């Protein structure tokens, strides 16, 4: 009986990230009083390019990869957002991710619209040179629609500063001028910014600190679980550990580690591979699903979409959930958790530190004048504290959850800019 009930619950819930994003966009625009035409404009990207990329593999065979680039809305300015390399990338996912980038830019008030790219591939099974050929092939395929004042890519899941370097080099060769501002998340020697690598985790840390204050939870000694040990999750584990919190659980794509007495974060950071895999070194592991339901004060999903759903929302023990990943909690789960009094700091706010420092990187590239790490950190701190407060107060005054509040704050700028341009 119980099992059946659970199953029907799961099948009823819509896990399509594009459709669930559209549902919240509609609600946000309705609350802001915009007409239907604005929703019609905002519900899909303005442009979506699908490309096929032939890559010569090391064994001389040729493999054809499929890639995407979505540009959600460029009324405010050029579109901006990362490129994801992952076997599960889909067209709808890339579209939703581009909408989230518009929201992030709106929330932290950057002069950008949202964009996103993705390639269906598994970089864990590709060699260094195969990855280089794929990265360069992708840039050649999308080069007509991207550019420093059109659409500026960046890293995302399983892409890093080396991939950004190849992409910048390929773009600069095609255009025949050095274009560091074409892409962000580059190595420092190629015009990268101090603080970009740790920016997403820094932003999440600021949101955790602010959320803990609101909930009256002392960060020192707080029990923290982080799902995912990639760029966001691993640096976050370090920052939480440094802040005196007790990191009791982490995971990678394969399994999770949980110890109520606290994990040895230094050791885990030292032993993780470049994809964030570390649990293979341990015998005593639990599953990702078990980790999410484990006892803790603060839960940070920092991996992939649809991790907290109607199926497990009732079992979550945390008082605060701060979303470092894009789209980890479904709309249904958000409702259930909010009713239970759990404070959810949504992805479009909590993970906006990355794009914020990407913006700083782009500004520095455009100026040809570079800032110190302290300057970057101070500016990031100012922006995120202000943005958190803005979303929190919007939620409070409207008596809505922070996700809907963040969507309202985030979509307003693109909607207004589209109206002034006479598009709607
Ligand atoms: N991929 C990151 C995100 O989802 C960063 C995007 C950027 O830096 O442009 O926010």
Coordinates of C-alpha atoms and ligand atoms in Angstrom, one line a residue:
X1 CA 0.0 0.0 0.0
X2 CA 2.6 2.5 1.2
X3 CA 4.9 1.6 -1.7
X4 CA 2.1 2.1 -4.2
X5 CA 1.2 5.5 -2.7
X6 CA 4.8 6.6 -3.1
X7 CA 5.0 5.4 -6.7
X8 CA 1.9 7.3 -7.7
X9 CA 3.3 10.4 -5.9
X10 CA 6.4 10.2 -8.0
X11 CA 4.7 9.7 -11.3
X12 CA 2.4 12.6 -10.6
X13 CA 5.2 15.0 -10.0
X14 CA 6.6 16.8 -13.0
X15 CA 10.4 16.5 -13.1
X16 CA 10.8 18.4 -16.4
X17 CA 13.0 21.3 -15.3
X18 CA 11.8 23.6 -18.1
X19 CA 8.2 23.1 -17.3
X20 CA 8.6 23.6 -13.6
X21 CA 10.7 26.7 -14.2
X22 CA 8.0 28.1 -16.5
X23 CA 5.4 27.5 -13.8
X24 CA 7.3 29.7 -11.3
X25 CA 8.1 32.3 -13.9
X26 CA 4.3 32.5 -14.7
X27 CA 3.5 32.9 -11.0
X28 CA 6.2 35.6 -10.5
X29 CA 5.0 37.6 -13.6
X30 CA 1.4 37.3 -12.4
X31 CA 2.3 38.6 -9.0
X32 CA 4.2 41.5 -10.6
X33 CA 1.2 42.3 -12.7
X34 CA 2.7 41.7 -16.2
X35 CA 0.4 40.7 -19.1
X36 CA 0.4 37.3 -20.8
X37 CA 2.7 38.6 -23.6
X38 CA 5.6 39.0 -21.2
X39 CA 5.2 35.4 -20.0
X40 CA 5.1 34.2 -23.6
X41 CA 8.4 36.0 -24.2
X42 CA 10.0 34.8 -21.0
X43 CA 8.9 31.1 -21.0
X44 CA 11.5 30.0 -23.6
X45 CA 14.9 31.3 -24.8
X46 CA 14.9 33.7 -27.7
X47 CA 17.5 31.6 -29.5
X48 CA 18.4 27.9 -29.2
X49 CA 21.2 26.5 -31.4
X50 CA 21.8 22.8 -31.7
X51 CA 25.1 21.7 -33.2
X52 CA 26.7 18.5 -34.1
X53 CA 30.4 18.3 -33.5
X54 CA 32.7 15.7 -35.2
X55 CA 35.7 14.8 -33.0
X56 CA 38.6 12.7 -34.0
X57 CA 39.2 10.3 -31.1
X58 CA 42.6 9.0 -30.0
X59 CA 41.9 5.7 -31.7
X60 CA 41.4 7.5 -35.0
X61 CA 37.6 6.9 -35.0
X62 CA 35.3 9.9 -35.4
X63 CA 32.6 10.5 -32.9
X64 CA 29.8 13.0 -33.4
X65 CA 28.8 14.9 -30.3
X66 CA 25.6 17.0 -29.9
X67 CA 25.8 20.4 -28.3
X68 CA 23.5 23.3 -27.5
X69 CA 23.6 27.0 -26.8
X70 CA 20.5 28.7 -25.5
X71 CA 20.1 32.5 -25.2
X72 CA 17.2 33.3 -23.0
X73 CA 16.8 37.1 -23.2
X74 CA 19.2 39.8 -24.3
X75 CA 17.1 42.8 -23.6
X76 CA 19.3 43.8 -20.6
X77 CA 22.6 43.1 -22.3
X78 CA 24.6 40.2 -23.7
X79 CA 23.6 36.8 -22.5
X80 CA 25.9 35.0 -20.1
X81 CA 26.2 31.5 -18.7
X82 CA 28.2 28.3 -18.5
X83 CA 28.8 25.3 -20.7
X84 CA 28.0 21.9 -19.2
X85 CA 29.7 18.7 -20.3
X86 CA 27.5 15.8 -19.1
X87 CA 26.0 12.6 -20.5
X88 CA 22.5 13.6 -19.3
X89 CA 22.4 17.0 -20.9
X90 CA 19.1 17.7 -22.8
X91 CA 17.7 20.5 -24.8
X92 CA 15.0 21.3 -22.2
X93 CA 17.6 21.3 -19.4
X94 CA 19.8 23.8 -21.3
X95 CA 16.8 26.0 -21.9
X96 CA 15.8 25.9 -18.2
X97 CA 19.4 26.6 -17.2
X98 CA 19.5 29.7 -19.5
X99 CA 16.3 31.0 -17.9
X100 CA 17.9 30.5 -14.5
X101 CA 20.9 32.5 -15.7
X102 CA 18.6 35.4 -16.6
X103 CA 17.1 35.2 -13.1
X104 CA 20.6 35.1 -11.4
X105 CA 21.7 38.2 -13.4
X106 CA 18.5 40.0 -12.4
X107 CA 18.9 39.1 -8.7
X108 CA 22.5 40.3 -8.4
X109 CA 21.8 43.1 -10.8
X110 CA 24.3 42.4 -13.6
X111 CA 24.0 44.0 -17.1
X112 CA 23.3 40.6 -18.6
X113 CA 20.6 38.3 -19.8
X114 CA 20.9 34.5 -19.4
X115 CA 22.5 32.0 -21.6
X116 CA 23.7 28.4 -21.3
X117 CA 25.4 25.7 -23.2
X118 CA 25.8 22.0 -23.0
X119 CA 27.4 19.1 -24.8
X120 CA 26.2 15.5 -24.4
X121 CA 29.4 13.7 -23.5
X122 CA 31.2 12.1 -20.5
X123 CA 34.5 13.9 -19.9
X124 CA 35.4 11.3 -17.3
X125 CA 35.9 8.8 -20.2
X126 CA 37.7 11.2 -22.6
X127 CA 41.4 11.9 -22.9
X128 CA 42.9 15.4 -22.4
X129 CA 43.4 15.8 -26.2
X130 CA 39.9 14.5 -27.0
X131 CA 38.5 17.1 -24.6
X132 CA 40.5 19.8 -26.3
X133 CA 39.2 18.8 -29.8
X134 CA 35.6 18.7 -28.5
X135 CA 36.0 22.1 -26.8
X136 CA 37.4 23.8 -29.9
X137 CA 34.9 22.1 -32.1
X138 CA 32.0 23.4 -30.0
X139 CA 33.4 27.0 -30.3
X140 CA 33.7 26.7 -34.1
X141 CA 30.1 25.4 -34.2
X142 CA 28.6 28.2 -32.1
X143 CA 31.0 31.0 -33.0
X144 CA 28.5 33.0 -35.0
X145 CA 26.1 33.6 -32.1
X146 CA 28.6 34.1 -29.2
X147 CA 31.1 36.9 -28.5
X148 CA 32.3 39.3 -25.8
X149 CA 29.3 41.6 -26.4
X150 CA 26.8 39.0 -27.6
X151 CA 26.9 35.9 -25.4
X152 CA 29.7 35.1 -22.9
X153 CA 30.2 31.4 -21.8
X154 CA 31.8 30.2 -18.6
X155 CA 32.4 26.9 -16.8
X156 CA 29.6 24.7 -15.4
X157 CA 29.3 21.0 -14.5
X158 CA 32.5 19.1 -15.6
X159 CA 34.1 22.1 -17.4
X160 CA 37.1 24.0 -16.0
X161 CA 39.6 26.8 -16.6
X162 CA 41.6 24.6 -19.1
X163 CA 38.5 24.1 -21.2
X164 CA 37.8 27.9 -21.0
X165 CA 41.4 28.5 -22.2
X166 CA 41.0 26.3 -25.3
X167 CA 37.7 27.9 -26.1
X168 CA 39.1 31.4 -25.7
X169 CA 42.1 30.5 -27.9
X170 CA 39.8 29.0 -30.6
X171 CA 37.5 32.0 -30.6
X172 CA 40.5 34.4 -30.8
X173 CA 41.9 32.5 -33.8
X174 CA 38.6 32.5 -35.6
X175 CA 38.1 36.3 -35.0
X176 CA 41.8 37.1 -35.5
X177 CA 42.0 39.2 -32.4
X178 CA 42.8 38.4 -28.8
X179 CA 39.4 38.1 -27.1
X180 CA 39.8 37.4 -23.4
X181 CA 36.3 38.8 -22.8
X182 CA 34.7 36.1 -24.9
X183 CA 34.6 33.7 -22.0
X184 CA 35.0 33.8 -18.2
X185 CA 36.5 31.3 -15.8
X186 CA 39.9 31.4 -17.6
X187 CA 43.2 30.7 -15.9
X188 CA 44.7 33.8 -14.3
X189 CA 47.5 34.1 -16.9
X190 CA 44.9 34.3 -19.7
X191 CA 42.9 37.1 -18.1
X192 CA 41.1 35.1 -15.5
X193 CA 40.0 36.9 -12.3
X194 CA 41.2 36.3 -8.8
X195 CA 38.5 34.6 -6.8
X196 CA 36.6 33.1 -9.8
X197 CA 37.3 29.5 -9.0
X198 CA 36.0 29.8 -5.5
X199 CA 33.2 32.3 -6.3
X200 CA 30.2 30.0 -6.4
X201 CA 31.2 28.4 -3.0
X202 CA 31.9 31.9 -1.5
X203 CA 28.4 33.0 -2.6
X204 CA 26.9 29.9 -1.1
X205 CA 28.8 30.5 2.1
X206 CA 27.5 34.1 2.4
X207 CA 23.9 32.8 1.8
X208 CA 24.4 30.1 4.5
X209 CA 25.7 32.6 6.9
X210 CA 22.8 35.1 6.3
X211 CA 20.1 32.3 6.4
X212 CA 21.6 30.9 9.6
X213 CA 21.3 34.4 11.2
X214 CA 17.6 34.6 10.2
X215 CA 17.0 31.2 11.7
X216 CA 19.0 31.9 14.8
X217 CA 21.4 29.1 14.1
X218 CA 25.0 29.5 15.2
X219 CA 27.3 28.6 12.3
X220 CA 30.0 27.4 14.6
X221 CA 29.3 23.8 15.4
X222 CA 26.3 23.6 13.0
X223 CA 26.0 20.2 11.3
X224 CA 26.3 20.6 7.5
X225 CA 25.7 18.0 4.8
X226 CA 26.9 18.8 1.2
X227 CA 25.7 16.7 -1.7
X228 CA 28.3 16.9 -4.4
X229 CA 32.1 17.5 -4.2
X230 CA 32.7 19.3 -7.5
X231 CA 33.8 22.9 -7.9
X232 CA 31.0 24.3 -5.6
X233 CA 30.8 21.4 -3.1
X234 CA 34.5 20.9 -2.4
X235 CA 35.3 24.6 -1.8
X236 CA 32.2 25.0 0.2
X237 CA 33.2 22.1 2.4
X238 CA 36.5 23.9 3.1
X239 CA 34.8 27.2 3.8
X240 CA 32.3 25.6 6.1
X241 CA 35.1 23.8 7.9
X242 CA 37.1 27.0 8.2
X243 CA 34.0 28.8 9.6
X244 CA 33.9 26.2 12.4
X245 CA 30.9 24.3 11.1
X246 CA 30.9 20.5 11.4
X247 CA 30.7 19.0 7.9
X248 CA 29.2 15.6 8.6
X249 CA 28.3 14.4 5.1
X250 CA 29.5 14.8 1.5
X251 CA 29.0 12.8 -1.6
X252 CA 30.1 12.4 -5.2
X253 CA 28.3 10.9 -8.2
X254 CA 28.7 7.3 -6.9
X255 CA 28.2 7.3 -3.1
X256 CA 28.2 9.4 0.1
X257 CA 30.2 9.6 3.3
X258 CA 28.5 10.4 6.6
X259 CA 30.0 10.7 10.0
X260 CA 28.0 12.5 12.8
X261 CA 31.4 13.4 14.5
X262 CA 32.6 15.2 11.4
X263 CA 34.6 14.3 8.3
X264 CA 38.3 14.9 7.7
X265 CA 37.7 17.6 5.1
X266 CA 41.4 18.3 4.5
X267 CA 42.0 14.7 3.6
X268 CA 39.0 14.5 1.3
X269 CA 40.0 17.7 -0.5
X270 CA 43.5 16.3 -1.0
X271 CA 42.3 13.0 -2.4
X272 CA 39.4 14.1 -4.6
X273 CA 40.0 13.8 -8.4
X274 CA 39.3 16.7 -10.8
X275 CA 35.7 15.5 -11.2
X276 CA 35.1 15.5 -7.5
X277 CA 35.2 11.8 -7.1
X278 CA 36.4 10.6 -3.7
X279 CA 34.1 8.0 -2.2
X280 CA 35.7 5.2 -4.1
X281 CA 38.5 5.3 -1.6
X282 CA 36.1 4.2 1.2
X283 CA 34.3 1.0 2.2
X284 CA 31.7 2.5 4.5
X285 CA 29.6 4.5 2.2
X286 CA 25.8 5.3 2.1
X287 CA 23.8 6.3 -1.0
X288 CA 23.1 9.9 -2.1
X289 CA 19.5 9.4 -1.3
X290 CA 20.3 8.3 2.3
X291 CA 22.6 11.3 2.7
X292 CA 19.9 13.8 1.9
X293 CA 17.7 12.3 4.6
X294 CA 20.4 12.1 7.3
X295 CA 20.2 14.2 10.4
X296 CA 21.8 17.7 10.0
X297 CA 21.1 21.5 10.5
X298 CA 22.0 22.8 7.1
X299 CA 21.7 20.8 3.8
X300 CA 23.4 21.9 0.7
X301 CA 22.6 20.1 -2.6
X302 CA 25.6 21.0 -4.8
X303 CA 25.3 18.4 -7.5
X304 CA 22.5 18.0 -10.0
X305 CA 18.7 18.6 -10.6
X306 CA 15.7 17.0 -9.0
X307 CA 17.4 15.6 -5.9
X308 CA 14.8 16.8 -3.4
X309 CA 11.3 15.8 -4.6
X310 CA 7.8 15.1 -3.2
X311 CA 9.1 11.6 -2.6
X312 CA 11.8 12.5 0.0
X313 CA 10.8 16.0 1.1
X314 CA 9.0 14.7 4.2
X315 CA 12.2 12.8 5.3
X316 CA 14.6 15.8 5.1
X317 CA 15.8 16.7 8.6
X318 CA 17.6 20.0 7.9
X319 CA 16.3 23.4 9.1
X320 CA 17.9 25.3 6.2
X321 CA 18.5 24.2 2.6
X322 CA 20.8 26.3 0.5
X323 CA 20.9 25.3 -3.1
X324 CA 24.4 25.4 -4.6
X325 CA 23.4 23.3 -7.6
X326 CA 20.9 24.5 -10.3
X327 CA 17.4 23.0 -9.8
X328 CA 18.0 20.5 -7.0
X329 CA 14.5 20.9 -5.4
X330 CA 11.3 20.4 -7.2
X331 CA 8.3 22.8 -6.9
X332 CA 6.3 20.2 -5.0
X333 CA 9.2 19.6 -2.6
X334 CA 9.6 23.4 -2.1
X335 CA 5.9 23.6 -1.0
X336 CA 6.2 20.6 1.3
X337 CA 9.4 21.9 2.9
X338 CA 8.2 25.5 3.2
X339 CA 5.0 24.3 5.0
X340 CA 7.2 22.3 7.4
X341 CA 9.1 25.6 8.2
X342 CA 12.3 24.8 6.4
X343 CA 14.0 27.8 5.0
X344 CA 15.1 27.2 1.3
X345 CA 17.6 29.6 -0.2
X346 CA 17.0 29.0 -3.9
X347 CA 19.6 28.2 -6.5
X348 CA 19.1 31.4 -8.5
X349 CA 20.3 33.4 -5.5
X350 CA 22.6 31.0 -3.6
X351 CA 24.6 30.0 -6.7
X352 CA 24.9 33.5 -8.2
X353 CA 28.4 34.1 -6.8
X354 CA 29.9 32.4 -9.9
X355 CA 28.3 34.6 -12.4
X356 CA 29.0 37.7 -10.3
X357 CA 32.7 37.1 -10.3
X358 CA 32.5 36.1 -14.0
X359 CA 31.1 39.6 -14.5
X360 CA 34.0 41.1 -12.6
X361 CA 36.4 39.0 -14.9
X362 CA 34.7 40.4 -18.0
X363 CA 34.8 44.0 -16.7
X364 CA 38.6 43.5 -16.0
X365 CA 39.1 42.1 -19.5
X366 CA 37.2 45.0 -21.0
X367 CA 39.3 47.5 -19.0
X368 CA 42.5 45.7 -19.3
X369 CA 43.0 46.5 -15.7
X370 CA 43.1 43.8 -13.0
X371 CA 41.9 43.7 -9.4
X372 CA 43.3 42.2 -6.3
X373 CA 41.7 39.2 -4.6
X374 CA 40.5 41.4 -1.7
X375 CA 38.8 43.8 -4.1
X376 CA 36.9 40.9 -5.8
X377 CA 35.9 39.4 -2.5
X378 CA 34.7 42.7 -1.0
X379 CA 32.6 43.4 -4.0
X380 CA 31.1 39.9 -4.1
X381 CA 30.3 40.1 -0.4
X382 CA 28.5 43.5 -0.8
X383 CA 26.4 42.2 -3.8
X384 CA 25.4 38.9 -2.3
X385 CA 24.5 40.3 1.1
X386 CA 22.3 43.0 -0.5
X387 CA 20.7 40.5 -2.9
X388 CA 20.0 38.0 -0.1
X389 CA 18.3 40.7 2.0
X390 CA 16.3 41.9 -1.0
X391 CA 14.9 38.4 -1.8
X392 CA 14.4 37.6 1.9
X393 CA 12.4 40.8 2.5
X394 CA 10.4 40.3 -0.7
X395 CA 9.5 36.8 0.6
X396 CA 8.6 38.1 4.0
X397 CA 6.5 41.1 2.9
X398 CA 4.6 39.1 0.2
X399 CA 4.3 36.0 2.5
X400 CA 5.8 33.8 -0.2
X401 CA 8.7 31.4 -0.2
X402 CA 12.2 32.6 -1.2
X403 CA 12.1 30.8 -4.6
X404 CA 9.1 32.7 -5.8
X405 CA 10.5 35.9 -4.3
X406 CA 13.8 35.3 -6.1
X407 CA 12.0 34.8 -9.4
X408 CA 10.0 38.0 -8.9
X409 CA 13.2 40.0 -8.2
X410 CA 15.1 38.2 -11.0
X411 CA 12.6 38.4 -13.8
X412 CA 11.7 42.0 -13.3
X413 CA 14.7 43.6 -15.0
X414 CA 14.5 41.5 -18.1
X415 CA 10.7 42.1 -18.3
X416 CA 11.2 45.9 -17.9
X417 CA 14.0 46.0 -20.4
X418 CA 12.0 44.1 -22.9
X419 CA 9.1 46.5 -22.5
X420 CA 11.3 49.6 -22.9
X421 CA 12.7 48.1 -26.1
X422 CA 9.2 47.8 -27.3
X423 CA 9.3 44.0 -27.6
X424 CA 6.2 43.4 -25.5
Ligands
LIG1 N1 27.8 28.0 -14.6 C1 27.7 29.0 -13.5 C2 26.2 29.1 -13.1 O1 25.4 28.3 -13.4 C3 28.4 30.2 -13.8 C4 28.0 31.0 -15.0 C5 28.9 32.2 -15.4 O2 29.9 32.4 -14.7 O3 28.6 32.9 -16.3 O4 25.9 30.1 -12.5

